[in-house]
PDB file of C-alpha atoms in Angstrom:
ATOM      1  CA  VAL U   1      13.888-134.032  68.364  1.00 57.00           C
ATOM      2  CA  ARG U   2      16.278-131.442  69.775  1.00 69.00           C
ATOM      3  CA  ASN U   3      15.245-128.655  72.095  1.00 84.00           C
ATOM      4  CA  ILE U   4      15.546-125.090  70.822  1.00 91.00           C
ATOM      5  CA  TYR U   5      17.430-122.558  72.956  1.00 93.00           C
ATOM      6  CA  ASP U   6      18.148-118.849  72.682  1.00 94.00           C
ATOM      7  CA  ASP U   7      20.821-118.399  75.350  1.00 97.00           C
ATOM      8  CA  PRO U   8      23.368-115.571  75.088  1.00 97.00           C
ATOM      9  CA  MET U   9      26.789-116.645  73.808  1.00 97.00           C
ATOM     10  CA  PRO U  10      30.035-114.617  73.681  1.00 97.00           C
ATOM     11  CA  LEU U  11      30.807-115.955  70.181  1.00 97.00           C
ATOM     12  CA  VAL U  12      28.200-117.045  67.635  1.00 96.00           C
ATOM     13  CA  VAL U  13      28.478-118.438  64.120  1.00 94.00           C
ATOM     14  CA  GLU U  14      27.053-115.196  62.726  1.00 93.00           C
ATOM     15  CA  ASP U  15      30.091-113.332  64.094  1.00 95.00           C
ATOM     16  CA  MET U  16      32.260-115.273  61.647  1.00 94.00           C
ATOM     17  CA  ILE U  17      30.024-116.275  58.715  1.00 91.00           C
ATOM     18  CA  GLU U  18      27.009-114.860  56.927  1.00 85.00           C
ATOM     19  CA  ALA U  19      24.796-117.683  58.061  1.00 76.00           C
ATOM     20  CA  GLY U  20      21.260-116.510  57.207  1.00 73.00           C
ATOM     21  CA  SER U  21      19.696-119.307  59.209  1.00 74.00           C
ATOM     22  CA  LYS U  22      17.704-119.868  62.360  1.00 87.00           C
ATOM     23  CA  TRP U  23      19.830-121.163  65.238  1.00 92.00           C
ATOM     24  CA  SER U  24      19.548-122.837  68.579  1.00 95.00           C
ATOM     25  CA  LYS U  25      22.025-121.398  71.097  1.00 96.00           C
ATOM     26  CA  GLU U  26      22.523-123.232  74.377  1.00 97.00           C
ATOM     27  CA  ALA U  27      24.739-122.183  77.287  1.00 97.00           C
ATOM     28  CA  THR U  28      25.517-124.154  80.434  1.00 97.00           C
ATOM     29  CA  CYS U  29      27.698-122.536  83.086  1.00 97.00           C
ATOM     30  CA  THR U  30      29.071-123.861  86.370  1.00 97.00           C
ATOM     31  CA  GLU U  31      31.375-122.099  88.795  1.00 96.00           C
ATOM     32  CA  THR U  32      33.388-122.985  91.880  1.00 95.00           C
ATOM     33  CA  ILE U  33      35.900-121.012  93.911  1.00 95.00           C
ATOM     34  CA  LEU U  34      38.680-122.635  91.820  1.00 95.00           C
ATOM     35  CA  LEU U  35      37.353-122.396  88.258  1.00 95.00           C
ATOM     36  CA  SER U  36      34.381-121.727  86.042  1.00 97.00           C
ATOM     37  CA  CYS U  37      33.304-123.807  83.087  1.00 97.00           C
ATOM     38  CA  SER U  38      30.949-122.494  80.421  1.00 98.00           C
ATOM     39  CA  GLU U  39      29.774-124.776  77.621  1.00 98.00           C
ATOM     40  CA  TYR U  40      28.202-123.327  74.486  1.00 98.00           C
ATOM     41  CA  GLN U  41      26.493-125.135  71.631  1.00 97.00           C
ATOM     42  CA  GLN U  42      25.024-123.557  68.521  1.00 96.00           C
ATOM     43  CA  TYR U  43      23.416-125.484  65.689  1.00 94.00           C
ATOM     44  CA  THR U  44      21.297-124.559  62.707  1.00 90.00           C
ATOM     45  CA  LEU U  45      17.575-125.239  62.671  1.00 88.00           C
ATOM     46  CA  SER U  46      17.443-124.965  58.876  1.00 84.00           C
ATOM     47  CA  PRO U  47      20.496-126.702  57.358  1.00 78.00           C
ATOM     48  CA  GLU U  48      19.386-125.900  53.808  1.00 79.00           C
ATOM     49  CA  GLU U  49      19.836-122.160  54.534  1.00 78.00           C
ATOM     50  CA  SER U  50      23.254-122.284  56.199  1.00 76.00           C
ATOM     51  CA  PRO U  51      26.763-122.966  54.894  1.00 78.00           C
ATOM     52  CA  VAL U  52      27.649-124.548  58.275  1.00 86.00           C
ATOM     53  CA  ASN U  53      25.902-126.739  60.836  1.00 90.00           C
ATOM     54  CA  GLY U  54      27.196-125.000  63.962  1.00 93.00           C
ATOM     55  CA  MET U  55      29.887-125.056  66.616  1.00 96.00           C
ATOM     56  CA  ASP U  56      30.520-126.040  70.214  1.00 97.00           C
ATOM     57  CA  TYR U  57      33.035-124.582  72.614  1.00 98.00           C
ATOM     58  CA  THR U  58      33.906-124.814  76.270  1.00 97.00           C
ATOM     59  CA  ILE U  59      35.554-121.976  78.183  1.00 98.00           C
ATOM     60  CA  ILE U  60      37.426-122.881  81.354  1.00 97.00           C
ATOM     61  CA  ASP U  61      38.569-119.954  83.479  1.00 97.00           C
ATOM     62  CA  ILE U  62      41.093-121.055  86.083  1.00 97.00           C
ATOM     63  CA  LYS U  63      40.992-118.933  89.234  1.00 94.00           C
ATOM     64  CA  TRP U  64      43.885-120.666  90.992  1.00 91.00           C
ATOM     65  CA  GLU U  65      47.038-120.763  88.852  1.00 89.00           C
ATOM     66  CA  GLY U  66      48.074-124.143  90.306  1.00 91.00           C
ATOM     67  CA  LEU U  67      45.162-125.817  88.474  1.00 94.00           C
ATOM     68  CA  TYR U  68      46.089-124.551  85.010  1.00 95.00           C
ATOM     69  CA  ASP U  69      48.424-127.391  83.956  1.00 95.00           C
ATOM     70  CA  LEU U  70      46.167-129.980  85.586  1.00 94.00           C
ATOM     71  CA  CYS U  71      43.149-128.778  83.576  1.00 94.00           C
ATOM     72  CA  LYS U  72      45.085-128.499  80.309  1.00 95.00           C
ATOM     73  CA  ASN U  73      46.730-131.907  80.695  1.00 93.00           C
ATOM     74  CA  SER U  74      43.423-133.503  81.626  1.00 91.00           C
ATOM     75  CA  ILE U  75      41.892-132.343  78.337  1.00 90.00           C
ATOM     76  CA  LEU U  76      44.973-133.335  76.331  1.00 90.00           C
ATOM     77  CA  ASN U  77      45.160-136.775  77.954  1.00 85.00           C
ATOM     78  CA  ASN U  78      41.419-137.349  77.529  1.00 80.00           C
ATOM     79  CA  HIS U  79      42.034-137.716  73.790  1.00 66.00           C
ATOM     80  CA  ILE U  80      44.827-140.263  74.045  1.00 62.00           C
ATOM     81  CA  SER U  81      43.801-143.877  73.679  1.00 57.00           C
ATOM     82  CA  HIS U  82      45.852-147.051  73.568  1.00 54.00           C
ATOM     83  CA  GLU U  83      45.433-147.180  69.797  1.00 59.00           C
ATOM     84  CA  LEU U  84      46.326-143.455  69.444  1.00 59.00           C
ATOM     85  CA  LYS U  85      43.340-142.937  67.147  1.00 71.00           C
ATOM     86  CA  ASP U  86      42.728-139.353  68.234  1.00 81.00           C
ATOM     87  CA  VAL U  87      45.237-137.027  69.789  1.00 87.00           C
ATOM     88  CA  TYR U  88      45.800-133.299  70.221  1.00 91.00           C
ATOM     89  CA  THR U  89      48.888-132.122  68.330  1.00 93.00           C
ATOM     90  CA  PRO U  90      50.605-128.760  68.955  1.00 96.00           C
ATOM     91  CA  ILE U  91      50.007-126.113  66.274  1.00 97.00           C
ATOM     92  CA  ASP U  92      51.186-122.534  65.764  1.00 96.00           C
ATOM     93  CA  ALA U  93      49.655-120.572  68.642  1.00 96.00           C
ATOM     94  CA  THR U  94      50.286-117.196  66.994  1.00 94.00           C
ATOM     95  CA  TYR U  95      47.151-117.595  64.829  1.00 89.00           C
ATOM     96  CA  TRP U  96      45.156-117.630  68.059  1.00 95.00           C
ATOM     97  CA  ASN U  97      47.320-115.037  69.838  1.00 94.00           C
ATOM     98  CA  ALA U  98      47.670-117.723  72.505  1.00 96.00           C
ATOM     99  CA  ASN U  99      50.336-119.229  74.749  1.00 96.00           C
ATOM    100  CA  GLU U 100      49.671-122.708  73.374  1.00 97.00           C
ATOM    101  CA  ALA U 101      47.378-124.195  70.722  1.00 97.00           C
ATOM    102  CA  TYR U 102      46.544-127.756  69.709  1.00 97.00           C
ATOM    103  CA  ARG U 103      44.510-129.388  66.970  1.00 96.00           C
ATOM    104  CA  LEU U 104      42.767-132.718  67.309  1.00 93.00           C
ATOM    105  CA  TYR U 105      43.747-135.394  64.805  1.00 90.00           C
ATOM    106  CA  TRP U 106      41.923-138.656  64.162  1.00 86.00           C
ATOM    107  CA  GLU U 107      44.683-141.032  63.050  1.00 81.00           C
ATOM    108  CA  ASP U 108      46.432-138.754  60.480  1.00 83.00           C
ATOM    109  CA  SER U 109      43.416-136.600  59.612  1.00 92.00           C
ATOM    110  CA  PRO U 110      42.991-133.154  61.171  1.00 95.00           C
ATOM    111  CA  LEU U 111      39.615-132.418  62.724  1.00 94.00           C
ATOM    112  CA  ASN U 112      38.113-128.964  63.232  1.00 96.00           C
ATOM    113  CA  THR U 113      38.601-129.248  66.985  1.00 95.00           C
ATOM    114  CA  TYR U 114      41.100-127.009  68.762  1.00 97.00           C
ATOM    115  CA  LEU U 115      42.414-126.504  72.279  1.00 97.00           C
ATOM    116  CA  ILE U 116      43.551-122.934  72.872  1.00 98.00           C
ATOM    117  CA  CYS U 117      45.442-121.868  76.020  1.00 97.00           C
ATOM    118  CA  TRP U 118      45.709-118.290  77.220  1.00 96.00           C
ATOM    119  CA  ASP U 119      46.754-117.046  80.662  1.00 93.00           C
ATOM    120  CA  GLY U 120      44.151-118.461  83.035  1.00 95.00           C
ATOM    121  CA  ARG U 121      41.757-119.460  80.242  1.00 97.00           C
ATOM    122  CA  ILE U 122      41.476-122.655  78.204  1.00 97.00           C
ATOM    123  CA  ILE U 123      38.995-123.034  75.353  1.00 97.00           C
ATOM    124  CA  GLU U 124      38.129-126.173  73.440  1.00 96.00           C
ATOM    125  CA  PHE U 125      36.454-125.421  70.083  1.00 95.00           C
ATOM    126  CA  GLU U 126      34.661-127.776  67.738  1.00 96.00           C
ATOM    127  CA  PHE U 127      33.676-126.172  64.441  1.00 96.00           C
ATOM    128  CA  SER U 128      31.553-127.832  61.742  1.00 94.00           C
ATOM    129  CA  TRP U 129      33.806-126.146  59.171  1.00 94.00           C
ATOM    130  CA  GLU U 130      37.483-125.307  58.689  1.00 95.00           C
ATOM    131  CA  PRO U 131      37.903-121.823  60.224  1.00 96.00           C
ATOM    132  CA  THR U 132      39.847-119.267  58.197  1.00 95.00           C
ATOM    133  CA  PRO U 133      42.573-117.078  59.745  1.00 95.00           C
ATOM    134  CA  GLU U 134      40.078-114.181  59.717  1.00 96.00           C
ATOM    135  CA  GLN U 135      37.492-116.259  61.602  1.00 96.00           C
ATOM    136  CA  ILE U 136      40.147-117.368  64.090  1.00 96.00           C
ATOM    137  CA  ALA U 137      40.998-113.685  64.671  1.00 95.00           C
ATOM    138  CA  ILE U 138      37.320-112.930  65.376  1.00 96.00           C
ATOM    139  CA  ALA U 139      37.083-115.858  67.803  1.00 96.00           C
ATOM    140  CA  THR U 140      40.284-114.721  69.531  1.00 94.00           C
ATOM    141  CA  THR U 141      39.076-111.119  69.880  1.00 94.00           C
ATOM    142  CA  LYS U 142      35.706-112.209  71.283  1.00 94.00           C
ATOM    143  CA  LEU U 143      36.966-114.896  73.671  1.00 94.00           C
ATOM    144  CA  ASN U 144      40.409-113.833  74.906  1.00 91.00           C
ATOM    145  CA  THR U 145      38.841-111.306  77.250  1.00 79.00           C
ATOM    146  CA  LYS U 146      39.593-112.684  80.714  1.00 62.00           C
TER     147      LYS U 146
END
């Protein structure tokens, strides 16, 4: 049994899709003098009423520029195994209005997990659906606000 949360989130499923469902929204935030990390998780409480199950995303705001590449490379390298089963692959960053963008692939199959890099901000998204360009634009507008 999962706990039910109603934490505020900067981006919710309902911003992108007519979801018509009850949701649990959980936020966990930590901050240091060097960076802040906010993790968000939203999932439906009534799957029969929703076209999607939910989404997770993590926002990392880097306060010291020297940590940017270290943080980004740590996330990218976290998905590289000896068998190369899952790996982030560069994608067109213009859809996200970003400096860099990556999509996670499992073997040759794309997953709905993205790593988006803006100046001083890195976001890792995991959607339970394939986001459309319009939904990506909404996510970008809501989250590229550092």
